[in-house]
Amino acid sequence: MANADCIILMGGNMAEAHPVGFQWVSEALAKGAKMIHVDPRFTRTSAVATKHVSIRAGSDVVFLGGLINHMISNELYFHDYVVAFTNAATLVSEDFRDTEDLGGLFSGFDPETGKYDPSTWAYADPAGGTVTGPSGEEHGASASARAAGHEYGSGGPPLEHASVLRDETLQHPRTVFQVLKRHFSRYTPEMVRDMCGISIDDFEYVARTIAESSGRERTTCFGYATGWTQHTLGAQFIRTAAVLQLLMGNVGRPGSGIMALRGHASIQGSTDIPTLFNLLPGYLPMPSVGRHDSYREYVDSIGSKQQKGYWAYAETYVVNLLKAWWGEAATAENDWAYDYLPRLSGAHGTYQTTADMRDGKVEGYFVLGQNPAVGSANGRQQRLAMAQLKWLVVRDLNMIESATWWKDGPEIESGELRTEDIATEVFFMPAATHVEKAGSFTQTQRMLQWRHQAVQPPGQAQSELDFFHELGVRIRARLAGSTDPRDRPLLDLTWDYPPDAHGNPDPEAVLAEINGYVVDDRAPLSAYTEMKADGTTAGGCWIYTGVYADGRNQAARRVPQGGGGVTQSEWGWVWPADRRILYNRASADRDGKPWSERKAYMSWDDAQGRWVGPDNVDFPVDKHPHARPDPSLGGAEGLAGDDPFVMQADGKGWLYTPKGLVDGPLPAHYEAAESPVRNALYAQQQAPARVLLARSDNMEAPSAGEPGADVYPYVFTTYRLTEHHTAGGMSRWSPYLAELQPEMFCEVSPELAAERGLVNGGWATIVSPRAAIEARVLVTDRIRSLTINGREVQQVGLPYHWGVGSDAVVTGDAANDLLGVMMDPNTQIQESKVASCDVIAGRRPRGADLQRLVASYQQRAGTTPETGTRAVTDPEKEGF
Amino acid sequence: MAAWSPLEWPVLRQVLTGDRTGRGAAVQSARTRQIESRNATADRVVQSVCPFCAVGCGQKVYVKDDKVVQIEGDPDSPISRGRLCPKGSSSEQLVNNPLRQTKIRYRAPHATEWTDLDRDTAIDMIADRFLAARRHGWQDHDEHGRPLRRTMGIASLGGATLDNEENYLIKKLFTAAGAIQIENQARI
Ligand code: SF4
């Protein structure tokens, strides 16, 4: 970021949520870069920005789409980069129909399932027909349920092969470029003004600044946080930025890219090595019934050997994982024990699981360093669900609300639950802090950093590593001698880790297994390219191979400032292969020369016959830039010298996604699931493929145009403060932090305060179709009322760190109780950055009156579980 | 107590010591001069990483008599260059907070209060319940006879605050047990 000429921060508040990371933005500013903050609120990020642009929450695709349109219509995009390195020139299937042709939907929508059949979005095949996935097309209903979008955490979706039709003049009407141009033509500055509340002047300023800060000599970088992800079209928010960045040549170069500013110490790590239902380590999918019944079906669907790049070797990564887990029991004859893996049969995300829990289908629940009673959307549903469990294990440092809801939760106070009636057994297990155990975190730029252990955990506290290892040992002991085939995966599991001085498993030994090794002599692998698919190597997470190269813990490297070089490469270890900038072959032009001296990074050295520069090149190191191998060779051999996107099946950056997204090959703006604003772009109001959980404990507010919408007339959004951390489990118990931010509050504009009689420092009650909470009022012009489609729209800002309990230093009502669960179909992530509410002056009712208030609003609005669940707004316009 | 000398008059000291802004020697008393930093008397310093957000700031953990006495920013880190935000600076309190739980607590069905358990008993009880729930929620096949080999009886949430090695063992154990409803903050 420090090397960028322009930084656009959207969907986040970096100065307050990532304060120390923000020093690199400050550094860029000091070097003369510009920084623009586009956000509903004026925050401390805005205060030091070159410019703050106030935007209506949830309208980001309109704004970014407007920028795309501007760059294309005024020919401001980076032509040479776009032609060479993106799929702009690639031809799309004749059968594809855009939102322009239909009433706002893409071709292939299936009203039956509410999801798309994406087969018409494919590339045209030179041999006729389309380029499908390696095992045909997967219907969106299936891909969405297994949150398949998550699999692209380390590379793009698979294609059956990489032979495509290209027109590098970009003139053919079916080139991606022409499709893109037409698709975004309605995203005009006037549309941005009407839908986002951004003036034409401000829009033009941003467009000019990005255009001036992109191209050969300059680069622009984007940073985002959950203000982009937590929407029913969150993945498409990020896609819109990616399209813009590719058009402007801002990927794979110094000071370019899109930075995900993630919120937890190792949230990146817990996606790479996923404690997630839909993934196995290294972004391999969890097998799904009907789709992955056999080993062959499974490996063929992940990557085709005829596609380009490193996903062509997916089978190798699978074999190494299975071999690492099941050792000698994994053989070529039994398909490496593939059948030991359990199968998915739909969505099993945290919210579907909560609903199942509430319905009594889940017996036991482990809650590990997370506080769903406060931190998950629709907190009441979460707590009522936990009350249906047989047993609950909470492992934390502090006595969080998720461990105590049975005695001091909001439902106890309201009388909905009675402690004596709750049959749930609760185990609270004290955890070890970060200094009481050794291990690695993966931070937001994919860097693994090792923490050394400073002291032993106190009392009965224990690390997750020690607890789960011990639990595994005891479970296996209980099953010893079992002849039941279902117990084989547990009994054959490799579970012997050498003990440390205290008898606990050595975390470095676990890291060494993750890294991978030669089976015969346990020699550590240095790179994932050393992995074999014949069972002679094993490794738990292929993208992490190299972190234990040479038998040294590379994540523990701590040369001050990372050593002398610009990449600071002697500090920690970055996946994959310790590359600091991904896709860095794109930092040089088609001929392998730097785009400019100013932005030089990696380049081709003819004399040495290899790529050189300060980083590890993200490309076959000796492949000449003019190499044009037969694409059907597949894998690294199939990559041309100008295919920098080595994890994409065709080697190109995707402006258009022929495969992989379940809600459209291009981003299109739809309103949030709950919105008081009508979609002016299309007849279609909401994201058609969004995932709903229609239940009486998860009601939705009517949207604009529906009766009752005016009962919840305001838009609310949720966010973090510097002084607290997520649901407060690590911060509301800290006397220092609790003193700095003691009380839950809401931010409202002076206009809203006047409308509702709210007084600064007084109380307000915020009501949604799920809950009512109270908060102190902060009247401020940091949050502005916006003119949308000629109408004033008021926004309410709510930090979400407080919860109701009795153990923390500070408690308060939880903003997340207000949220409903409506999700992005690619990722199954809930929409928490925009929803509808009402605000009234004064404190909320106590006892049973609280639910009465919520119910009276529901009645007035006429909400039922069906409200807001229609997929297609106007079936006639879509031709259904 | 030593007799007060007019030379100790702060304004005079500010002029005499050249500490014009009054942030150095001029504001030191005999007592502050005697105070020694916890960091200077620590037995050892251990390099670590901030456990809050994903910036990954470097930390130095100061330990004396096997107790953490202070946690500060690590100037060696190219990410943070020695800085910590309010959360990172407060992390010593995560370790030494008097409110922190160090005992296992157990709430029996319908009970109104916690009771204590020793660790061995607690893990044994959890292992028994784990196997029972696994058995009750077991599904061999779906309605078309295709293999599922899984249990719907057990769920888990959490991981974004844990180590890679911990997430790895959790995913490995649960998957081998057939439990699939494993989630963390990254979904949220
Ligand atoms: S010190 Fe602050 S900015 Fe740095 S990792 Fe910790 S929470 Fe994030």
mmCIF file with all atom_site columns, C-alpha atoms in Angstrom, chain A residues 23-24 27 150 230 262-266 269-270 274-279 290 325 339 342-343 345 349-350 363-366 368-370 397 406 419-420 422-426 428 430-431 434 436-437 440-444 449-452 454 460-461 464-465 474-475 478 486-487 489 494 497 511 513 558 561 571 722 725 733-737 827-829, chain B residues 44 47-49 51-57 59 66 75-81 83 85 87 90 93 95 97 99-107 109-111 113-114 117-120 124 128-130 133-134 136 138 146-150 152-158 160-168 171-172 175-176 180 182-185 187-188:
data_model
loop_
_atom_site.group_PDB
_atom_site.id
_atom_site.type_symbol
_atom_site.label_atom_id
_atom_site.label_alt_id
_atom_site.label_comp_id
_atom_site.label_asym_id
_atom_site.label_entity_id
_atom_site.label_seq_id
_atom_site.pdbx_PDB_ins_code
_atom_site.Cartn_x
_atom_site.Cartn_y
_atom_site.Cartn_z
_atom_site.occupancy
_atom_site.B_iso_or_equiv
_atom_site.pdbx_formal_charge
_atom_site.auth_seq_id
_atom_site.auth_comp_id
_atom_site.auth_asym_id
_atom_site.auth_atom_id
_atom_site.pdbx_PDB_model_num
ATOM 1   C CA . GLN A 1 23  ? 0.541   3.602   8.955  1.00 0.00 ? 23  GLN A CA 1
ATOM 2   C CA . TRP A 1 24  ? 1.304   2.368   5.442  1.00 0.00 ? 24  TRP A CA 1
ATOM 3   C CA . GLU A 1 27  ? 3.289   6.581   4.509  1.00 0.00 ? 27  GLU A CA 1
ATOM 4   C CA . HIS A 1 150 ? -15.133 -20.186 -1.149 1.00 0.00 ? 150 HIS A CA 1
ATOM 5   C CA . GLN A 1 230 ? -21.483 -8.873  4.478  1.00 0.00 ? 230 GLN A CA 1
ATOM 6   C CA . ARG A 1 262 ? -9.523  -8.991  7.770  1.00 0.00 ? 262 ARG A CA 1
ATOM 7   C CA . GLY A 1 263 ? -10.600 -8.757  11.344 1.00 0.00 ? 263 GLY A CA 1
ATOM 8   C CA . HIS A 1 264 ? -9.080  -11.594 13.344 1.00 0.00 ? 264 HIS A CA 1
ATOM 9   C CA . ALA A 1 265 ? -5.489  -12.540 14.036 1.00 0.00 ? 265 ALA A CA 1
ATOM 10  C CA . SER A 1 266 ? -5.758  -15.718 11.995 1.00 0.00 ? 266 SER A CA 1
ATOM 11  C CA . GLY A 1 269 ? -5.340  -18.979 8.378  1.00 0.00 ? 269 GLY A CA 1
ATOM 12  C CA . SER A 1 270 ? -8.681  -20.424 9.432  1.00 0.00 ? 270 SER A CA 1
ATOM 13  C CA . PRO A 1 274 ? -10.442 -24.187 7.229  1.00 0.00 ? 274 PRO A CA 1
ATOM 14  C CA . THR A 1 275 ? -12.601 -24.795 10.214 1.00 0.00 ? 275 THR A CA 1
ATOM 15  C CA . LEU A 1 276 ? -15.362 -24.328 7.630  1.00 0.00 ? 276 LEU A CA 1
ATOM 16  C CA . PHE A 1 277 ? -17.987 -26.825 6.534  1.00 0.00 ? 277 PHE A CA 1
ATOM 17  C CA . ASN A 1 278 ? -17.386 -26.579 2.807  1.00 0.00 ? 278 ASN A CA 1
ATOM 18  C CA . LEU A 1 279 ? -13.606 -26.755 2.590  1.00 0.00 ? 279 LEU A CA 1
ATOM 19  C CA . GLY A 1 290 ? -24.187 -37.018 -5.750 1.00 0.00 ? 290 GLY A CA 1
ATOM 20  C CA . TRP A 1 325 ? -4.285  -37.750 7.586  1.00 0.00 ? 325 TRP A CA 1
ATOM 21  C CA . ASP A 1 339 ? -14.134 -42.831 1.404  1.00 0.00 ? 339 ASP A CA 1
ATOM 22  C CA . PRO A 1 342 ? -17.860 -37.485 5.181  1.00 0.00 ? 342 PRO A CA 1
ATOM 23  C CA . ARG A 1 343 ? -20.137 -35.952 2.515  1.00 0.00 ? 343 ARG A CA 1
ATOM 24  C CA . SER A 1 345 ? -25.700 -32.772 1.091  1.00 0.00 ? 345 SER A CA 1
ATOM 25  C CA . GLY A 1 349 ? -23.141 -23.288 7.377  1.00 0.00 ? 349 GLY A CA 1
ATOM 26  C CA . THR A 1 350 ? -23.329 -21.811 10.836 1.00 0.00 ? 350 THR A CA 1
ATOM 27  C CA . GLU A 1 363 ? -26.920 -32.511 20.295 1.00 0.00 ? 363 GLU A CA 1
ATOM 28  C CA . GLY A 1 364 ? -23.529 -31.043 21.022 1.00 0.00 ? 364 GLY A CA 1
ATOM 29  C CA . TYR A 1 365 ? -21.806 -27.780 20.147 1.00 0.00 ? 365 TYR A CA 1
ATOM 30  C CA . PHE A 1 366 ? -18.243 -26.561 20.592 1.00 0.00 ? 366 PHE A CA 1
ATOM 31  C CA . LEU A 1 368 ? -14.047 -21.965 20.439 1.00 0.00 ? 368 LEU A CA 1
ATOM 32  C CA . GLY A 1 369 ? -12.896 -18.412 21.013 1.00 0.00 ? 369 GLY A CA 1
ATOM 33  C CA . GLN A 1 370 ? -16.017 -17.028 19.441 1.00 0.00 ? 370 GLN A CA 1
ATOM 34  C CA . LEU A 1 397 ? -10.468 -16.751 28.231 1.00 0.00 ? 397 LEU A CA 1
ATOM 35  C CA . TRP A 1 406 ? -28.881 -19.737 30.453 1.00 0.00 ? 406 TRP A CA 1
ATOM 36  C CA . THR A 1 419 ? -33.073 -21.231 33.813 1.00 0.00 ? 419 THR A CA 1
ATOM 37  C CA . GLU A 1 420 ? -34.621 -24.213 35.599 1.00 0.00 ? 420 GLU A CA 1
ATOM 38  C CA . ILE A 1 422 ? -33.133 -25.382 30.313 1.00 0.00 ? 422 ILE A CA 1
ATOM 39  C CA . ALA A 1 423 ? -31.733 -28.887 30.037 1.00 0.00 ? 423 ALA A CA 1
ATOM 40  C CA . THR A 1 424 ? -28.471 -27.945 28.305 1.00 0.00 ? 424 THR A CA 1
ATOM 41  C CA . GLU A 1 425 ? -25.302 -29.100 30.028 1.00 0.00 ? 425 GLU A CA 1
ATOM 42  C CA . VAL A 1 426 ? -22.619 -26.436 29.755 1.00 0.00 ? 426 VAL A CA 1
ATOM 43  C CA . PHE A 1 428 ? -16.760 -23.885 30.347 1.00 0.00 ? 428 PHE A CA 1
ATOM 44  C CA . PRO A 1 430 ? -10.568 -21.950 30.179 1.00 0.00 ? 430 PRO A CA 1
ATOM 45  C CA . ALA A 1 431 ? -8.294  -21.335 27.197 1.00 0.00 ? 431 ALA A CA 1
ATOM 46  C CA . HIS A 1 434 ? -1.536  -16.206 22.709 1.00 0.00 ? 434 HIS A CA 1
ATOM 47  C CA . GLU A 1 436 ? 0.877   -19.253 26.695 1.00 0.00 ? 436 GLU A CA 1
ATOM 48  C CA . LYS A 1 437 ? 1.223   -21.431 23.604 1.00 0.00 ? 437 LYS A CA 1
ATOM 49  C CA . SER A 1 440 ? 1.379   -19.579 13.877 1.00 0.00 ? 440 SER A CA 1
ATOM 50  C CA . PHE A 1 441 ? -1.167  -16.965 12.848 1.00 0.00 ? 441 PHE A CA 1
ATOM 51  C CA . THR A 1 442 ? -1.720  -16.076 9.194  1.00 0.00 ? 442 THR A CA 1
ATOM 52  C CA . GLN A 1 443 ? -2.315  -12.358 8.914  1.00 0.00 ? 443 GLN A CA 1
ATOM 53  C CA . THR A 1 444 ? -4.258  -10.491 6.284  1.00 0.00 ? 444 THR A CA 1
ATOM 54  C CA . GLN A 1 449 ? 4.151   -15.510 11.778 1.00 0.00 ? 449 GLN A CA 1
ATOM 55  C CA . TRP A 1 450 ? 5.205   -17.846 14.553 1.00 0.00 ? 450 TRP A CA 1
ATOM 56  C CA . ARG A 1 451 ? 4.600   -16.947 18.184 1.00 0.00 ? 451 ARG A CA 1
ATOM 57  C CA . HIS A 1 452 ? 6.978   -18.404 20.731 1.00 0.00 ? 452 HIS A CA 1
ATOM 58  C CA . ALA A 1 454 ? 6.413   -17.174 26.881 1.00 0.00 ? 454 ALA A CA 1
ATOM 59  C CA . GLN A 1 460 ? -6.745  -25.439 34.385 1.00 0.00 ? 460 GLN A CA 1
ATOM 60  C CA . ALA A 1 461 ? -6.329  -23.333 31.246 1.00 0.00 ? 461 ALA A CA 1
ATOM 61  C CA . GLU A 1 464 ? -6.949  -25.722 21.749 1.00 0.00 ? 464 GLU A CA 1
ATOM 62  C CA . LEU A 1 465 ? -4.080  -27.834 20.462 1.00 0.00 ? 465 LEU A CA 1
ATOM 63  C CA . ARG A 1 474 ? -9.502  -40.424 24.528 1.00 0.00 ? 474 ARG A CA 1
ATOM 64  C CA . ILE A 1 475 ? -12.038 -40.872 21.749 1.00 0.00 ? 475 ILE A CA 1
ATOM 65  C CA . ARG A 1 478 ? -12.756 -45.659 23.663 1.00 0.00 ? 478 ARG A CA 1
ATOM 66  C CA . ARG A 1 486 ? -17.499 -45.954 10.653 1.00 0.00 ? 486 ARG A CA 1
ATOM 67  C CA . ASP A 1 487 ? -14.772 -45.916 13.315 1.00 0.00 ? 487 ASP A CA 1
ATOM 68  C CA . PRO A 1 489 ? -11.271 -43.040 9.952  1.00 0.00 ? 489 PRO A CA 1
ATOM 69  C CA . THR A 1 494 ? -2.312  -40.135 12.161 1.00 0.00 ? 494 THR A CA 1
ATOM 70  C CA . TYR A 1 497 ? 2.687   -35.938 17.678 1.00 0.00 ? 497 TYR A CA 1
ATOM 71  C CA . LEU A 1 511 ? 3.387   -27.415 11.286 1.00 0.00 ? 511 LEU A CA 1
ATOM 72  C CA . GLU A 1 513 ? 2.867   -32.172 8.832  1.00 0.00 ? 513 GLU A CA 1
ATOM 73  C CA . ARG A 1 558 ? 12.607  -12.566 12.481 1.00 0.00 ? 558 ARG A CA 1
ATOM 74  C CA . GLN A 1 561 ? 12.735  -5.284  9.268  1.00 0.00 ? 561 GLN A CA 1
ATOM 75  C CA . TRP A 1 571 ? 10.364  -11.956 8.256  1.00 0.00 ? 571 TRP A CA 1
ATOM 76  C CA . THR A 1 722 ? -10.782 0.801   17.676 1.00 0.00 ? 722 THR A CA 1
ATOM 77  C CA . HIS A 1 725 ? -12.811 -6.461  19.223 1.00 0.00 ? 725 HIS A CA 1
ATOM 78  C CA . TRP A 1 733 ? -13.349 -7.829  29.989 1.00 0.00 ? 733 TRP A CA 1
ATOM 79  C CA . SER A 1 734 ? -10.287 -5.593  29.733 1.00 0.00 ? 734 SER A CA 1
ATOM 80  C CA . PRO A 1 735 ? -10.586 -2.707  32.215 1.00 0.00 ? 735 PRO A CA 1
ATOM 81  C CA . TYR A 1 736 ? -8.470  -0.438  29.956 1.00 0.00 ? 736 TYR A CA 1
ATOM 82  C CA . LEU A 1 737 ? -10.524 -1.016  26.844 1.00 0.00 ? 737 LEU A CA 1
ATOM 83  C CA . THR A 1 827 ? -20.225 -17.654 0.383  1.00 0.00 ? 827 THR A CA 1
ATOM 84  C CA . GLN A 1 828 ? -23.237 -18.165 2.683  1.00 0.00 ? 828 GLN A CA 1
ATOM 85  C CA . ILE A 1 829 ? -22.184 -14.991 4.529  1.00 0.00 ? 829 ILE A CA 1
ATOM 86  C CA . ARG B 2 44  ? 13.506  -12.795 29.321 1.00 0.00 ? 44  ARG B CA 1
ATOM 87  C CA . GLN B 2 47  ? 8.715   -12.499 20.422 1.00 0.00 ? 47  GLN B CA 1
ATOM 88  C CA . SER B 2 48  ? 5.046   -12.883 19.674 1.00 0.00 ? 48  SER B CA 1
ATOM 89  C CA . VAL B 2 49  ? 2.211   -11.539 17.522 1.00 0.00 ? 49  VAL B CA 1
ATOM 90  C CA . PRO B 2 51  ? -3.898  -11.750 18.952 1.00 0.00 ? 51  PRO B CA 1
ATOM 91  C CA . PHE B 2 52  ? -6.588  -9.219  17.973 1.00 0.00 ? 52  PHE B CA 1
ATOM 92  C CA . CYS B 2 53  ? -6.890  -8.101  14.344 1.00 0.00 ? 53  CYS B CA 1
ATOM 93  C CA . ALA B 2 54  ? -5.302  -9.449  11.179 1.00 0.00 ? 54  ALA B CA 1
ATOM 94  C CA . VAL B 2 55  ? -2.655  -6.766  10.740 1.00 0.00 ? 55  VAL B CA 1
ATOM 95  C CA . GLY B 2 56  ? -0.376  -9.079  12.713 1.00 0.00 ? 56  GLY B CA 1
ATOM 96  C CA . CYS B 2 57  ? 1.667   -6.559  14.690 1.00 0.00 ? 57  CYS B CA 1
ATOM 97  C CA . GLN B 2 59  ? 4.922   -8.037  20.104 1.00 0.00 ? 59  GLN B CA 1
ATOM 98  C CA . ASP B 2 66  ? 7.546   -17.026 34.838 1.00 0.00 ? 66  ASP B CA 1
ATOM 99  C CA . PRO B 2 75  ? 10.352  -2.560  16.619 1.00 0.00 ? 75  PRO B CA 1
ATOM 100 C CA . ASP B 2 76  ? 11.906  -5.341  14.509 1.00 0.00 ? 76  ASP B CA 1
ATOM 101 C CA . SER B 2 77  ? 8.599   -6.127  12.784 1.00 0.00 ? 77  SER B CA 1
ATOM 102 C CA . PRO B 2 78  ? 8.436   -4.768  9.233  1.00 0.00 ? 78  PRO B CA 1
ATOM 103 C CA . ILE B 2 79  ? 4.644   -4.845  9.526  1.00 0.00 ? 79  ILE B CA 1
ATOM 104 C CA . SER B 2 80  ? 4.209   -2.732  12.629 1.00 0.00 ? 80  SER B CA 1
ATOM 105 C CA . ARG B 2 81  ? 7.649   -1.154  13.296 1.00 0.00 ? 81  ARG B CA 1
ATOM 106 C CA . ARG B 2 83  ? 3.581   0.143   17.109 1.00 0.00 ? 83  ARG B CA 1
ATOM 107 C CA . CYS B 2 85  ? -3.041  0.097   18.805 1.00 0.00 ? 85  CYS B CA 1
ATOM 108 C CA . LYS B 2 87  ? -6.153  -3.331  21.694 1.00 0.00 ? 87  LYS B CA 1
ATOM 109 C CA . SER B 2 90  ? -3.859  -3.881  26.298 1.00 0.00 ? 90  SER B CA 1
ATOM 110 C CA . GLN B 2 93  ? -4.524  -7.629  30.458 1.00 0.00 ? 93  GLN B CA 1
ATOM 111 C CA . VAL B 2 95  ? -3.091  -12.645 30.406 1.00 0.00 ? 95  VAL B CA 1
ATOM 112 C CA . ASN B 2 97  ? -6.855  -9.886  34.022 1.00 0.00 ? 97  ASN B CA 1
ATOM 113 C CA . LEU B 2 99  ? -11.685 -11.487 35.621 1.00 0.00 ? 99  LEU B CA 1
ATOM 114 C CA . ARG B 2 100 ? -10.045 -14.155 33.474 1.00 0.00 ? 100 ARG B CA 1
ATOM 115 C CA . GLN B 2 101 ? -11.252 -17.710 34.006 1.00 0.00 ? 101 GLN B CA 1
ATOM 116 C CA . THR B 2 102 ? -8.639  -20.293 34.904 1.00 0.00 ? 102 THR B CA 1
ATOM 117 C CA . LYS B 2 103 ? -10.990 -22.922 36.309 1.00 0.00 ? 103 LYS B CA 1
ATOM 118 C CA . ILE B 2 104 ? -13.233 -25.369 34.499 1.00 0.00 ? 104 ILE B CA 1
ATOM 119 C CA . ARG B 2 105 ? -16.906 -24.681 35.222 1.00 0.00 ? 105 ARG B CA 1
ATOM 120 C CA . TYR B 2 106 ? -19.778 -27.091 34.760 1.00 0.00 ? 106 TYR B CA 1
ATOM 121 C CA . ARG B 2 107 ? -23.476 -26.373 34.616 1.00 0.00 ? 107 ARG B CA 1
ATOM 122 C CA . PRO B 2 109 ? -29.003 -29.710 33.224 1.00 0.00 ? 109 PRO B CA 1
ATOM 123 C CA . HIS B 2 110 ? -31.551 -27.376 34.870 1.00 0.00 ? 110 HIS B CA 1
ATOM 124 C CA . ALA B 2 111 ? -28.966 -26.112 37.389 1.00 0.00 ? 111 ALA B CA 1
ATOM 125 C CA . GLU B 2 113 ? -25.277 -22.251 39.165 1.00 0.00 ? 113 GLU B CA 1
ATOM 126 C CA . TRP B 2 114 ? -21.851 -23.447 38.052 1.00 0.00 ? 114 TRP B CA 1
ATOM 127 C CA . LEU B 2 117 ? -14.727 -30.089 37.706 1.00 0.00 ? 117 LEU B CA 1
ATOM 128 C CA . ASP B 2 118 ? -11.210 -31.416 37.401 1.00 0.00 ? 118 ASP B CA 1
ATOM 129 C CA . ARG B 2 119 ? -9.806  -31.467 33.901 1.00 0.00 ? 119 ARG B CA 1
ATOM 130 C CA . ASP B 2 120 ? -9.588  -35.229 33.560 1.00 0.00 ? 120 ASP B CA 1
ATOM 131 C CA . ASP B 2 124 ? -13.774 -37.709 29.822 1.00 0.00 ? 124 ASP B CA 1
ATOM 132 C CA . ASP B 2 128 ? -18.403 -39.691 26.134 1.00 0.00 ? 128 ASP B CA 1
ATOM 133 C CA . ARG B 2 129 ? -20.899 -37.102 24.965 1.00 0.00 ? 129 ARG B CA 1
ATOM 134 C CA . PHE B 2 130 ? -19.017 -36.616 21.711 1.00 0.00 ? 130 PHE B CA 1
ATOM 135 C CA . ALA B 2 133 ? -23.932 -37.486 19.847 1.00 0.00 ? 133 ALA B CA 1
ATOM 136 C CA . ARG B 2 134 ? -21.929 -38.842 16.946 1.00 0.00 ? 134 ARG B CA 1
ATOM 137 C CA . HIS B 2 136 ? -27.256 -40.499 17.516 1.00 0.00 ? 136 HIS B CA 1
ATOM 138 C CA . TRP B 2 138 ? -25.083 -40.761 12.300 1.00 0.00 ? 138 TRP B CA 1
ATOM 139 C CA . ARG B 2 146 ? -25.424 -42.815 -1.778 1.00 0.00 ? 146 ARG B CA 1
ATOM 140 C CA . PRO B 2 147 ? -22.762 -42.747 0.943  1.00 0.00 ? 147 PRO B CA 1
ATOM 141 C CA . LEU B 2 148 ? -22.811 -39.924 3.499  1.00 0.00 ? 148 LEU B CA 1
ATOM 142 C CA . ARG B 2 149 ? -20.793 -41.424 6.402  1.00 0.00 ? 149 ARG B CA 1
ATOM 143 C CA . ARG B 2 150 ? -21.329 -38.478 8.652  1.00 0.00 ? 150 ARG B CA 1
ATOM 144 C CA . MET B 2 152 ? -25.267 -34.355 12.213 1.00 0.00 ? 152 MET B CA 1
ATOM 145 C CA . GLY B 2 153 ? -25.161 -34.573 16.012 1.00 0.00 ? 153 GLY B CA 1
ATOM 146 C CA . ILE B 2 154 ? -22.092 -32.383 16.561 1.00 0.00 ? 154 ILE B CA 1
ATOM 147 C CA . ALA B 2 155 ? -21.325 -28.822 15.501 1.00 0.00 ? 155 ALA B CA 1
ATOM 148 C CA . SER B 2 156 ? -18.467 -26.438 16.157 1.00 0.00 ? 156 SER B CA 1
ATOM 149 C CA . LEU B 2 157 ? -17.894 -22.717 15.775 1.00 0.00 ? 157 LEU B CA 1
ATOM 150 C CA . GLY B 2 158 ? -14.610 -20.863 16.102 1.00 0.00 ? 158 GLY B CA 1
ATOM 151 C CA . ALA B 2 160 ? -10.294 -17.248 13.500 1.00 0.00 ? 160 ALA B CA 1
ATOM 152 C CA . THR B 2 161 ? -8.655  -16.476 16.839 1.00 0.00 ? 161 THR B CA 1
ATOM 153 C CA . LEU B 2 162 ? -6.828  -19.820 16.941 1.00 0.00 ? 162 LEU B CA 1
ATOM 154 C CA . ASP B 2 163 ? -3.504  -20.994 15.529 1.00 0.00 ? 163 ASP B CA 1
ATOM 155 C CA . ASN B 2 164 ? -3.129  -22.726 12.176 1.00 0.00 ? 164 ASN B CA 1
ATOM 156 C CA . GLU B 2 165 ? -1.888  -25.837 13.961 1.00 0.00 ? 165 GLU B CA 1
ATOM 157 C CA . GLU B 2 166 ? -4.993  -25.829 16.191 1.00 0.00 ? 166 GLU B CA 1
ATOM 158 C CA . ASN B 2 167 ? -7.402  -25.385 13.303 1.00 0.00 ? 167 ASN B CA 1
ATOM 159 C CA . TYR B 2 168 ? -5.621  -28.198 11.518 1.00 0.00 ? 168 TYR B CA 1
ATOM 160 C CA . LYS B 2 171 ? -10.616 -30.043 11.252 1.00 0.00 ? 171 LYS B CA 1
ATOM 161 C CA . LYS B 2 172 ? -8.723  -33.318 11.103 1.00 0.00 ? 172 LYS B CA 1
ATOM 162 C CA . THR B 2 175 ? -13.664 -34.776 9.764  1.00 0.00 ? 175 THR B CA 1
ATOM 163 C CA . ALA B 2 176 ? -12.401 -38.216 10.768 1.00 0.00 ? 176 ALA B CA 1
ATOM 164 C CA . ILE B 2 180 ? -19.258 -31.676 9.091  1.00 0.00 ? 180 ILE B CA 1
ATOM 165 C CA . ILE B 2 182 ? -17.601 -27.002 11.487 1.00 0.00 ? 182 ILE B CA 1
ATOM 166 C CA . GLU B 2 183 ? -17.565 -23.247 11.097 1.00 0.00 ? 183 GLU B CA 1
ATOM 167 C CA . ASN B 2 184 ? -15.718 -20.109 12.145 1.00 0.00 ? 184 ASN B CA 1
ATOM 168 C CA . GLN B 2 185 ? -15.841 -16.347 12.026 1.00 0.00 ? 185 GLN B CA 1
ATOM 169 C CA . ARG B 2 187 ? -18.345 -17.175 7.474  1.00 0.00 ? 187 ARG B CA 1
ATOM 170 C CA . ILE B 2 188 ? -19.571 -14.195 9.416  1.00 0.00 ? 188 ILE B CA 1
#
